[in-house]
Short mmCIF file of N, CA and C in Angstrom, two decimals:
data_model
loop_
_atom_site.label_atom_id
_atom_site.label_comp_id
_atom_site.label_asym_id
_atom_site.label_seq_id
_atom_site.Cartn_x
_atom_site.Cartn_y
_atom_site.Cartn_z
N MET A 1 139.00 -125.84 243.65
CA MET A 1 140.04 -125.03 243.64
C MET A 1 141.39 -124.84 242.65
N SER A 2 140.90 -125.12 241.41
CA SER A 2 142.21 -124.60 240.45
C SER A 2 141.61 -123.81 239.63
N LYS A 3 140.61 -123.19 240.11
CA LYS A 3 139.93 -121.89 239.73
C LYS A 3 140.76 -120.77 240.33
N LEU A 4 140.64 -120.93 242.32
CA LEU A 4 141.20 -119.74 242.35
C LEU A 4 142.72 -119.68 242.38
N ILE A 5 143.23 -121.11 242.58
CA ILE A 5 144.62 -120.90 242.36
C ILE A 5 145.24 -121.60 240.94
N ALA A 6 146.27 -121.06 240.15
CA ALA A 6 147.05 -120.91 239.16
C ALA A 6 147.84 -122.06 238.64
N LYS A 7 147.89 -122.81 237.83
CA LYS A 7 149.03 -123.75 237.52
C LYS A 7 150.76 -123.20 237.88
N ASN A 8 151.19 -123.56 238.25
CA ASN A 8 152.63 -122.64 238.30
C ASN A 8 152.71 -121.76 239.20
N VAL A 9 151.78 -121.59 239.80
CA VAL A 9 151.68 -120.74 240.72
C VAL A 9 152.74 -120.42 241.40
N PHE A 10 153.94 -120.90 241.87
CA PHE A 10 155.03 -120.87 242.93
C PHE A 10 156.10 -120.45 241.81
N GLN A 11 156.39 -120.56 240.21
CA GLN A 11 157.53 -120.90 239.96
C GLN A 11 157.51 -119.38 239.71
N LEU A 12 158.81 -119.02 239.75
CA LEU A 12 159.51 -117.73 240.20
C LEU A 12 159.53 -117.35 239.00
N PRO A 13 159.66 -115.60 238.38
CA PRO A 13 159.78 -114.94 236.89
C PRO A 13 160.91 -115.04 236.31
N LYS A 14 161.53 -115.20 234.75
CA LYS A 14 162.44 -115.63 234.65
C LYS A 14 163.53 -113.94 234.53
N MET A 15 164.52 -114.44 235.09
CA MET A 15 165.01 -112.54 235.42
C MET A 15 165.39 -112.17 234.24
N ASN A 16 165.01 -111.14 234.01
CA ASN A 16 165.67 -109.84 232.89
C ASN A 16 165.08 -108.83 232.68
N LEU A 17 165.88 -108.21 231.73
CA LEU A 17 165.75 -106.48 232.20
C LEU A 17 163.71 -105.92 232.19
N LEU A 18 163.35 -106.47 231.67
CA LEU A 18 162.37 -106.35 232.05
C LEU A 18 161.15 -106.68 232.95
N LEU A 19 161.25 -107.42 234.01
CA LEU A 19 161.11 -108.40 235.54
C LEU A 19 162.01 -107.13 235.67
N LEU A 20 163.19 -106.70 236.11
CA LEU A 20 163.79 -105.78 236.82
C LEU A 20 162.99 -104.30 236.34
N ILE A 21 162.86 -104.03 235.41
CA ILE A 21 161.96 -102.50 234.77
C ILE A 21 160.95 -102.37 235.53
N THR A 22 159.79 -103.38 235.47
CA THR A 22 158.66 -103.34 235.83
C THR A 22 158.43 -103.53 237.85
N SER A 23 159.08 -103.97 237.49
CA SER A 23 159.82 -104.72 238.91
C SER A 23 159.77 -103.50 239.97
N ALA A 24 160.53 -102.52 239.76
CA ALA A 24 161.29 -101.40 239.87
C ALA A 24 160.07 -100.44 240.19
N PHE A 25 159.49 -100.24 238.88
CA PHE A 25 158.31 -99.92 238.69
C PHE A 25 156.88 -99.55 239.65
N LEU A 26 156.94 -100.51 239.54
CA LEU A 26 156.20 -101.62 240.47
C LEU A 26 156.60 -101.31 242.40
N LEU A 27 157.05 -100.88 242.24
CA LEU A 27 158.05 -100.98 243.84
C LEU A 27 157.65 -99.02 243.76
N ALA A 28 157.61 -98.64 243.33
CA ALA A 28 157.73 -96.90 242.87
C ALA A 28 156.28 -96.66 243.21
N LEU A 29 155.53 -97.31 242.23
CA LEU A 29 154.43 -97.27 242.60
C LEU A 29 153.47 -97.28 243.71
N ASP A 30 154.04 -98.58 244.45
CA ASP A 30 153.68 -99.52 245.74
C ASP A 30 153.66 -97.84 246.81
N VAL A 31 155.15 -97.67 246.60
CA VAL A 31 155.51 -96.68 247.88
C VAL A 31 154.97 -95.67 247.65
N ILE A 32 154.54 -94.87 246.57
CA ILE A 32 153.71 -93.79 246.37
C ILE A 32 152.32 -94.01 247.02
N PHE A 33 151.53 -95.18 246.55
CA PHE A 33 149.83 -95.07 246.91
C PHE A 33 149.87 -95.21 248.38
N TYR A 34 151.06 -95.88 249.17
CA TYR A 34 150.73 -96.49 250.69
C TYR A 34 151.48 -95.12 251.37
N LYS A 35 151.76 -93.99 250.75
CA LYS A 35 151.31 -92.72 251.09
C LYS A 35 150.50 -91.29 251.10
N ILE A 36 149.39 -92.07 249.55
CA ILE A 36 148.42 -91.30 249.08
C ILE A 36 147.29 -92.19 250.49
N ALA A 37 147.23 -91.06 251.11
CA ALA A 37 145.31 -91.78 251.98
C ALA A 37 145.05 -90.58 252.48
N ILE A 38 143.84 -91.15 252.07
CA ILE A 38 142.39 -90.27 252.38
C ILE A 38 141.47 -90.76 254.20
N GLY A 39 140.87 -89.91 254.37
CA GLY A 39 140.28 -90.09 255.66
C GLY A 39 140.95 -89.10 256.84
N PRO A 40 140.20 -89.07 257.53
CA PRO A 40 140.87 -88.67 259.02
C PRO A 40 142.39 -89.49 259.87
N ALA A 41 143.01 -88.83 260.54
CA ALA A 41 144.09 -89.79 261.19
C ALA A 41 143.61 -91.40 261.52
N TYR A 42 142.62 -91.46 262.00
CA TYR A 42 142.44 -92.74 262.94
C TYR A 42 141.34 -93.33 261.76
N PHE A 43 141.23 -93.29 260.98
CA PHE A 43 140.73 -93.91 259.73
C PHE A 43 141.17 -93.86 258.46
N GLN A 44 142.28 -93.83 258.43
CA GLN A 44 143.23 -93.40 256.92
C GLN A 44 143.20 -94.67 255.98
N VAL A 45 142.91 -94.27 255.11
CA VAL A 45 142.77 -95.49 253.38
C VAL A 45 143.91 -95.14 252.54
N SER A 46 144.63 -96.04 252.37
CA SER A 46 145.58 -96.11 251.44
C SER A 46 145.55 -96.48 250.30
N PHE A 47 146.06 -96.22 248.92
CA PHE A 47 146.14 -96.95 247.74
C PHE A 47 146.95 -97.95 247.46
N GLY A 48 147.28 -98.48 248.52
CA GLY A 48 148.86 -99.16 248.21
C GLY A 48 148.28 -100.68 247.85
N PHE A 49 147.44 -101.01 248.35
CA PHE A 49 146.56 -102.38 248.13
C PHE A 49 146.01 -102.50 246.91
N LEU A 50 146.34 -101.50 245.66
CA LEU A 50 145.87 -101.76 244.13
C LEU A 50 147.66 -102.22 243.58
N SER A 51 148.81 -101.29 244.03
CA SER A 51 149.81 -101.95 243.56
C SER A 51 149.97 -103.26 243.84
N MET A 52 149.50 -103.75 245.06
CA MET A 52 150.04 -104.84 245.75
C MET A 52 148.95 -106.34 244.81
N ALA A 53 147.76 -105.39 244.46
CA ALA A 53 147.38 -106.55 243.55
C ALA A 53 147.82 -106.65 242.49
N CYS A 54 148.58 -105.25 241.10
CA CYS A 54 149.14 -105.51 240.46
C CYS A 54 150.36 -106.91 240.70
N ILE A 55 151.05 -106.32 241.34
CA ILE A 55 152.57 -106.77 241.38
C ILE A 55 152.18 -108.32 242.25
N GLY A 56 150.78 -108.80 242.59
CA GLY A 56 150.74 -110.22 242.59
C GLY A 56 150.11 -110.83 241.53
N TYR A 57 149.11 -109.82 240.91
CA TYR A 57 148.48 -110.73 239.11
C TYR A 57 149.68 -110.85 238.13
N ILE A 58 150.70 -110.00 237.85
CA ILE A 58 151.71 -109.99 237.38
C ILE A 58 152.89 -110.83 237.62
N TYR A 59 153.32 -110.97 238.93
CA TYR A 59 154.35 -111.72 239.38
C TYR A 59 154.11 -112.92 240.37
N GLY A 60 152.89 -113.14 240.90
CA GLY A 60 152.64 -114.21 241.80
C GLY A 60 153.36 -114.44 243.10
N PRO A 61 152.92 -115.45 244.04
CA PRO A 61 153.06 -114.81 245.01
C PRO A 61 154.50 -114.96 245.63
N ILE A 62 155.45 -115.57 244.98
CA ILE A 62 157.15 -115.52 246.17
C ILE A 62 157.45 -114.49 245.37
N TRP A 63 157.39 -113.94 244.21
CA TRP A 63 158.19 -112.57 243.77
C TRP A 63 157.22 -111.41 244.49
N GLY A 64 155.43 -111.66 244.06
CA GLY A 64 154.80 -110.88 244.70
C GLY A 64 155.31 -110.14 245.98
N GLY A 65 155.54 -111.40 247.09
CA GLY A 65 155.85 -111.00 248.93
C GLY A 65 157.27 -110.51 248.66
N LEU A 66 158.27 -111.06 248.01
CA LEU A 66 159.33 -110.58 248.37
C LEU A 66 159.37 -109.13 247.56
N LEU A 67 158.56 -108.00 246.63
CA LEU A 67 158.63 -107.39 246.32
C LEU A 67 157.49 -106.03 247.50
N GLU A 68 156.53 -106.76 248.21
CA GLU A 68 156.14 -106.13 249.68
C GLU A 68 156.95 -105.84 250.49
N VAL A 69 157.90 -107.02 250.30
CA VAL A 69 158.93 -106.91 251.69
C VAL A 69 160.08 -105.54 251.24
N ILE A 70 160.46 -105.60 250.13
CA ILE A 70 161.16 -104.53 249.84
C ILE A 70 160.90 -102.81 249.73
N SER A 71 159.00 -103.32 249.48
CA SER A 71 158.64 -102.29 249.42
C SER A 71 157.94 -101.49 251.25
N ASP A 72 158.18 -102.51 252.11
CA ASP A 72 158.09 -101.74 253.42
C ASP A 72 159.41 -101.27 253.86
N VAL A 73 160.50 -101.95 253.57
CA VAL A 73 161.62 -101.54 253.51
C VAL A 73 161.97 -100.42 253.10
N LEU A 74 161.54 -99.84 251.83
CA LEU A 74 161.88 -98.86 251.08
C LEU A 74 160.97 -97.70 251.81
N ASN A 75 159.95 -97.81 252.14
CA ASN A 75 158.43 -96.87 252.69
C ASN A 75 159.52 -96.28 254.47
N PHE A 76 159.57 -97.54 254.79
CA PHE A 76 160.52 -96.74 256.28
C PHE A 76 161.43 -95.83 256.04
N THR A 77 162.35 -96.43 255.35
CA THR A 77 164.20 -96.17 254.77
C THR A 77 163.63 -94.28 254.20
N ILE A 78 162.69 -94.63 253.23
CA ILE A 78 162.40 -92.65 252.79
C ILE A 78 161.34 -92.19 253.51
N PHE A 79 160.46 -92.71 254.23
CA PHE A 79 159.49 -91.60 254.99
C PHE A 79 159.77 -91.78 256.44
N GLY A 80 160.42 -92.91 257.02
CA GLY A 80 160.63 -93.40 258.24
C GLY A 80 159.81 -92.72 259.49
N SER A 81 158.52 -93.17 259.29
CA SER A 81 157.63 -93.17 260.27
C SER A 81 157.62 -94.05 261.64
N GLY A 82 158.07 -93.84 262.33
CA GLY A 82 157.53 -94.92 264.00
C GLY A 82 159.53 -95.65 263.80
N ALA A 83 159.56 -97.00 264.89
CA ALA A 83 160.74 -97.51 264.89
C ALA A 83 160.49 -98.94 263.57
N PHE A 84 161.60 -98.79 263.27
CA PHE A 84 161.38 -100.58 262.12
C PHE A 84 161.48 -101.44 262.77
N GLN A 85 160.27 -102.67 262.40
CA GLN A 85 160.76 -103.81 263.33
C GLN A 85 160.60 -104.63 261.92
N VAL A 86 161.43 -105.70 262.07
CA VAL A 86 161.46 -106.76 261.58
C VAL A 86 160.50 -107.26 261.25
N ALA A 87 159.48 -107.90 262.48
CA ALA A 87 158.29 -108.67 262.33
C ALA A 87 157.01 -108.36 261.17
N PHE A 88 157.39 -106.83 261.12
CA PHE A 88 156.38 -106.78 260.04
C PHE A 88 156.56 -107.10 258.80
N LEU A 89 157.34 -107.35 258.58
CA LEU A 89 158.17 -107.79 257.22
C LEU A 89 157.58 -109.21 256.58
N LEU A 90 157.29 -110.10 258.07
CA LEU A 90 156.60 -110.88 257.50
C LEU A 90 154.79 -110.92 256.87
N THR A 91 154.57 -109.92 257.89
CA THR A 91 153.13 -109.69 257.49
C THR A 91 153.30 -108.69 255.81
N ALA A 92 154.31 -108.21 255.59
CA ALA A 92 153.63 -107.80 254.03
C ALA A 92 154.22 -109.15 253.53
N PHE A 93 155.58 -109.55 253.28
CA PHE A 93 155.59 -111.01 252.63
C PHE A 93 153.88 -111.22 252.72
N LEU A 94 153.48 -112.13 253.31
CA LEU A 94 152.16 -112.42 253.46
C LEU A 94 150.98 -111.55 252.44
N GLY A 95 151.06 -110.14 252.51
CA GLY A 95 150.15 -110.22 252.12
C GLY A 95 150.44 -109.99 250.48
N GLY A 96 151.27 -109.50 249.91
CA GLY A 96 151.93 -109.49 248.72
C GLY A 96 152.10 -111.65 248.47
N PHE A 97 151.95 -112.41 249.10
CA PHE A 97 152.04 -114.05 248.80
C PHE A 97 150.86 -114.43 248.46
N ILE A 98 150.12 -113.40 249.02
CA ILE A 98 148.74 -114.22 249.26
C ILE A 98 147.82 -113.50 248.17
N ASP A 99 148.00 -112.16 247.45
CA ASP A 99 147.52 -111.80 246.35
C ASP A 99 147.88 -112.31 245.24
N GLY A 100 149.29 -112.48 244.96
CA GLY A 100 150.25 -113.22 244.22
C GLY A 100 149.03 -114.70 243.84
N LEU A 101 148.64 -115.59 244.99
CA LEU A 101 148.73 -116.45 245.33
C LEU A 101 147.24 -117.10 244.80
N PHE A 102 145.91 -115.89 244.35
CA PHE A 102 144.79 -116.07 244.34
C PHE A 102 144.78 -114.92 242.74
N LEU A 103 145.08 -114.54 242.92
CA LEU A 103 145.46 -113.49 241.63
C LEU A 103 146.85 -113.74 240.11
N TYR A 104 147.53 -114.79 240.35
CA TYR A 104 148.08 -114.62 239.75
C TYR A 104 148.28 -115.38 238.23
N ARG A 105 148.18 -115.02 236.75
CA ARG A 105 148.30 -115.59 235.78
C ARG A 105 146.58 -116.06 235.03
N LYS A 106 145.47 -115.16 235.71
CA LYS A 106 144.24 -115.41 235.22
C LYS A 106 143.48 -114.01 234.53
N SER A 107 142.77 -114.27 234.05
CA SER A 107 141.76 -112.93 234.33
C SER A 107 140.76 -112.54 235.63
N VAL A 108 141.11 -111.78 236.17
CA VAL A 108 140.49 -111.73 237.45
C VAL A 108 138.85 -112.03 237.55
N ASN A 109 138.87 -112.32 238.33
CA ASN A 109 137.29 -112.71 239.04
C ASN A 109 136.92 -112.12 240.44
N TRP A 110 135.78 -112.29 240.82
CA TRP A 110 134.98 -112.04 241.96
C TRP A 110 135.69 -112.46 242.76
N LEU A 111 135.27 -114.10 243.40
CA LEU A 111 135.89 -115.17 243.74
C LEU A 111 137.25 -114.69 244.33
N SER A 112 138.11 -114.80 243.26
CA SER A 112 139.39 -114.25 244.03
C SER A 112 140.11 -113.15 244.46
N VAL A 113 139.33 -112.23 243.93
CA VAL A 113 139.73 -110.71 244.71
C VAL A 113 138.66 -110.96 246.68
N ILE A 114 138.02 -111.22 246.28
CA ILE A 114 137.34 -111.23 247.48
C ILE A 114 138.20 -112.57 247.76
N MET A 115 138.71 -113.59 247.96
CA MET A 115 139.33 -114.46 248.78
C MET A 115 140.66 -114.00 248.57
N THR A 116 141.44 -112.81 248.34
CA THR A 116 142.55 -112.37 248.46
C THR A 116 142.37 -111.49 249.56
N GLN A 117 141.23 -110.54 249.57
CA GLN A 117 140.96 -109.29 250.00
C GLN A 117 140.69 -109.72 251.90
N VAL A 118 139.91 -111.00 252.30
CA VAL A 118 139.46 -111.63 253.23
C VAL A 118 140.77 -111.66 254.08
N LEU A 119 141.08 -112.95 253.67
CA LEU A 119 142.84 -113.38 254.10
C LEU A 119 143.82 -112.27 254.76
N VAL A 120 144.01 -111.12 253.40
CA VAL A 120 144.64 -110.60 253.89
C VAL A 120 144.58 -109.00 254.56
N MET A 121 142.92 -108.94 254.61
CA MET A 121 142.58 -107.79 256.11
C MET A 121 142.28 -108.54 256.77
N LEU A 122 141.36 -109.69 256.96
CA LEU A 122 141.58 -109.92 258.19
C LEU A 122 142.46 -110.84 259.10
N PHE A 123 143.20 -111.99 258.46
CA PHE A 123 144.05 -112.67 258.46
C PHE A 123 145.27 -111.64 258.91
N VAL A 124 145.92 -111.38 258.04
CA VAL A 124 147.43 -110.41 258.30
C VAL A 124 146.96 -108.78 258.58
N SER A 125 146.55 -108.53 258.08
CA SER A 125 146.35 -106.76 258.73
C SER A 125 145.75 -107.16 260.00
N LEU A 126 144.60 -107.64 259.87
CA LEU A 126 143.86 -107.37 261.35
C LEU A 126 144.26 -108.26 262.67
N ILE A 127 144.27 -109.46 262.89
CA ILE A 127 144.77 -110.35 263.63
C ILE A 127 146.08 -110.86 263.53
N MET A 128 147.20 -111.16 262.53
CA MET A 128 148.69 -110.58 262.81
C MET A 128 149.44 -109.29 263.10
N ASP A 129 149.08 -108.68 262.35
CA ASP A 129 149.15 -106.60 262.51
C ASP A 129 148.92 -106.86 264.43
N SER A 130 147.60 -106.64 264.41
CA SER A 130 147.71 -106.61 265.82
C SER A 130 148.54 -107.02 266.40
N TRP A 131 148.17 -108.26 266.71
CA TRP A 131 149.44 -109.54 267.38
C TRP A 131 150.61 -108.86 267.68
N LEU A 132 151.16 -108.56 266.09
CA LEU A 132 152.39 -108.26 267.11
C LEU A 132 152.92 -106.66 267.26
N ILE A 133 152.01 -105.44 267.04
CA ILE A 133 151.87 -104.92 267.67
C ILE A 133 151.20 -104.65 269.40
N SER A 134 150.51 -105.53 269.36
CA SER A 134 150.32 -105.67 271.06
C SER A 134 151.93 -106.32 272.03
N ILE A 135 152.65 -107.01 270.86
CA ILE A 135 153.78 -108.23 271.49
C ILE A 135 155.07 -106.91 271.62
N LEU A 136 154.77 -106.25 270.32
CA LEU A 136 155.94 -105.04 270.48
C LEU A 136 156.00 -103.65 271.61
N PHE A 137 154.80 -103.48 271.16
CA PHE A 137 154.66 -102.02 272.24
C PHE A 137 154.06 -102.34 273.65
N GLY A 138 153.61 -103.67 273.51
CA GLY A 138 152.91 -103.99 274.53
C GLY A 138 151.33 -103.27 275.38
N THR A 139 150.66 -103.62 274.10
CA THR A 139 149.14 -103.09 274.21
C THR A 139 148.60 -103.92 274.55
N ASN A 140 147.03 -103.88 274.71
CA ASN A 140 146.02 -104.70 274.56
C ASN A 140 145.98 -105.66 273.73
N PHE A 141 145.74 -106.65 273.44
CA PHE A 141 145.58 -106.96 272.14
C PHE A 141 144.20 -107.13 271.40
N LYS A 142 142.86 -107.93 272.83
CA LYS A 142 141.84 -107.78 272.64
C LYS A 142 141.52 -106.18 272.31
N VAL A 143 141.92 -105.18 272.75
CA VAL A 143 141.40 -103.91 272.72
C VAL A 143 142.09 -103.78 271.12
N LEU A 144 142.74 -103.45 271.18
CA LEU A 144 143.56 -103.36 270.21
C LEU A 144 142.61 -103.72 268.45
N LEU A 145 142.40 -105.08 269.13
CA LEU A 145 141.49 -105.94 267.84
C LEU A 145 140.29 -105.69 267.27
N LEU A 146 139.67 -104.87 268.87
CA LEU A 146 138.33 -104.34 267.85
C LEU A 146 138.42 -103.52 267.65
N GLY A 147 139.32 -102.47 268.27
CA GLY A 147 139.55 -100.40 267.59
C GLY A 147 139.52 -100.84 265.93
N ARG A 148 140.54 -102.26 265.46
CA ARG A 148 140.73 -102.23 264.06
C ARG A 148 139.91 -103.15 263.40
N LEU A 149 139.02 -103.56 263.69
CA LEU A 149 137.77 -104.15 263.58
C LEU A 149 136.93 -103.55 262.59
N VAL A 150 136.16 -102.52 262.87
CA VAL A 150 135.39 -101.75 262.18
C VAL A 150 136.39 -100.97 261.01
N ARG A 151 137.21 -100.66 260.79
CA ARG A 151 137.88 -100.19 259.39
C ARG A 151 138.09 -101.54 258.67
N VAL A 152 138.69 -102.13 259.13
CA VAL A 152 138.63 -103.25 258.34
C VAL A 152 137.64 -103.43 257.80
N LEU A 153 136.68 -104.23 258.48
CA LEU A 153 135.01 -104.61 258.11
C LEU A 153 134.91 -103.84 256.92
N ILE A 154 134.98 -101.94 257.01
CA ILE A 154 134.45 -101.39 256.07
C ILE A 154 135.21 -101.80 254.83
N GLN A 155 136.59 -101.35 254.82
CA GLN A 155 137.60 -101.29 253.87
C GLN A 155 137.36 -102.63 253.00
N ILE A 156 137.46 -103.49 253.16
CA ILE A 156 136.91 -105.21 252.66
C ILE A 156 135.88 -104.71 251.81
N PRO A 157 134.91 -104.70 251.59
CA PRO A 157 134.04 -104.85 250.25
C PRO A 157 134.77 -103.23 249.54
N LEU A 158 134.98 -102.02 250.39
CA LEU A 158 135.64 -100.70 249.39
C LEU A 158 136.65 -101.29 248.07
N GLN A 159 137.97 -102.35 248.89
CA GLN A 159 139.00 -103.15 248.12
C GLN A 159 138.72 -104.12 247.04
N VAL A 160 137.61 -104.67 247.76
CA VAL A 160 137.40 -106.07 246.95
C VAL A 160 136.92 -104.91 245.48
N ILE A 161 135.81 -104.06 244.86
CA ILE A 161 135.26 -103.09 244.44
C ILE A 161 136.42 -102.76 243.09
N ALA A 162 137.64 -102.01 244.08
CA ALA A 162 138.58 -100.98 243.52
C ALA A 162 139.55 -102.88 242.50
N ILE A 163 139.60 -103.08 243.10
CA ILE A 163 141.02 -104.23 243.25
C ILE A 163 140.36 -104.62 241.49
N PHE A 164 138.82 -105.39 241.78
CA PHE A 164 138.73 -105.99 240.87
C PHE A 164 138.15 -105.00 239.57
N TYR A 165 137.59 -103.88 239.67
CA TYR A 165 137.73 -102.90 238.82
C TYR A 165 139.16 -102.15 237.73
N PHE A 166 139.84 -101.95 238.95
CA PHE A 166 141.12 -101.56 238.91
C PHE A 166 141.92 -102.56 237.50
N ILE A 167 142.07 -103.69 237.87
CA ILE A 167 142.15 -104.44 237.27
C ILE A 167 141.41 -105.13 235.90
N LYS A 168 140.14 -105.35 236.21
CA LYS A 168 139.77 -105.61 234.50
C LYS A 168 139.92 -104.00 233.86
N ALA A 169 139.70 -103.09 234.19
CA ALA A 169 140.47 -101.91 233.04
C ALA A 169 142.17 -101.92 233.03
N LEU A 170 142.71 -102.66 233.51
CA LEU A 170 143.90 -102.73 232.97
C LEU A 170 143.86 -103.74 231.96
N GLU A 171 143.67 -104.87 232.78
CA GLU A 171 143.28 -105.97 231.40
C GLU A 171 142.54 -105.66 230.02
N LYS A 172 141.07 -104.51 229.89
CA LYS A 172 140.74 -104.54 228.98
C LYS A 172 141.35 -103.63 228.42
N ARG A 173 142.57 -103.00 228.51
CA ARG A 173 143.20 -101.89 227.86
C ARG A 173 144.46 -102.72 227.64
N HIS A 174 144.98 -103.60 227.98
CA HIS A 174 145.88 -104.48 227.44
C HIS A 174 147.32 -104.17 228.05
N VAL A 175 147.39 -103.55 229.43
CA VAL A 175 148.14 -103.31 230.09
C VAL A 175 149.13 -104.20 230.37
N PHE A 176 148.74 -105.69 230.55
CA PHE A 176 149.77 -106.23 231.45
C PHE A 176 149.77 -107.17 229.90
N ASP A 177 150.10 -107.26 228.89
CA ASP A 177 150.53 -107.97 227.33
C ASP A 177 151.36 -108.07 227.48
N ARG A 178 152.24 -107.08 227.50
CA ARG A 178 153.44 -107.06 227.24
C ARG A 178 154.48 -107.51 228.59
N ILE A 179 154.14 -107.24 229.59
CA ILE A 179 154.44 -107.61 230.85
C ILE A 179 154.58 -109.47 231.45
N ILE A 180 153.28 -109.81 231.07
CA ILE A 180 153.04 -111.29 231.40
C ILE A 180 152.83 -111.56 229.89
N LEU A 181 153.92 -113.05 230.17
CA LEU A 181 154.21 -114.17 228.81
C LEU A 181 152.84 -114.97 229.35
N ARG A 182 151.87 -114.95 229.00
CA ARG A 182 151.18 -116.72 229.11
C ARG A 182 151.13 -117.79 228.68
#
């Protein structure tokens, strides 16, 4: 388990100007990436998972979860699609938390990225989001779950590959060296 989760994973980053600037940049990137989507309306894929993985990689589960909640609120505030539901802030937090739990402060590896995406996509996105949608909007949970299952199963391997190579490329170019004090 020590290879999957880094030591001091629940330690909050030290509050300073670099943290605030980098967090603001990553939040802006997250908002933009979630709005960039490809594919038809019933099968859209956004790139928000890349910024969420970077946030978790840099800041860990607690700060990563909090930044994802702020991103969710900003997305609704700026682009305002649908009705705002506080319950979905829990799934936003969990998505950032899981990314931070498995990607924080270590060289990214296949096992960590796979664990992250399986948990985020199956547990948070598929099961929790479907359950919340069914409760909040009165839809059939099983129908909703089955309708979203194929999309999630296709997205998992694509996101695993994209996250792994994206973070590896950033590591290779030493992008994180000035942000992360190891």
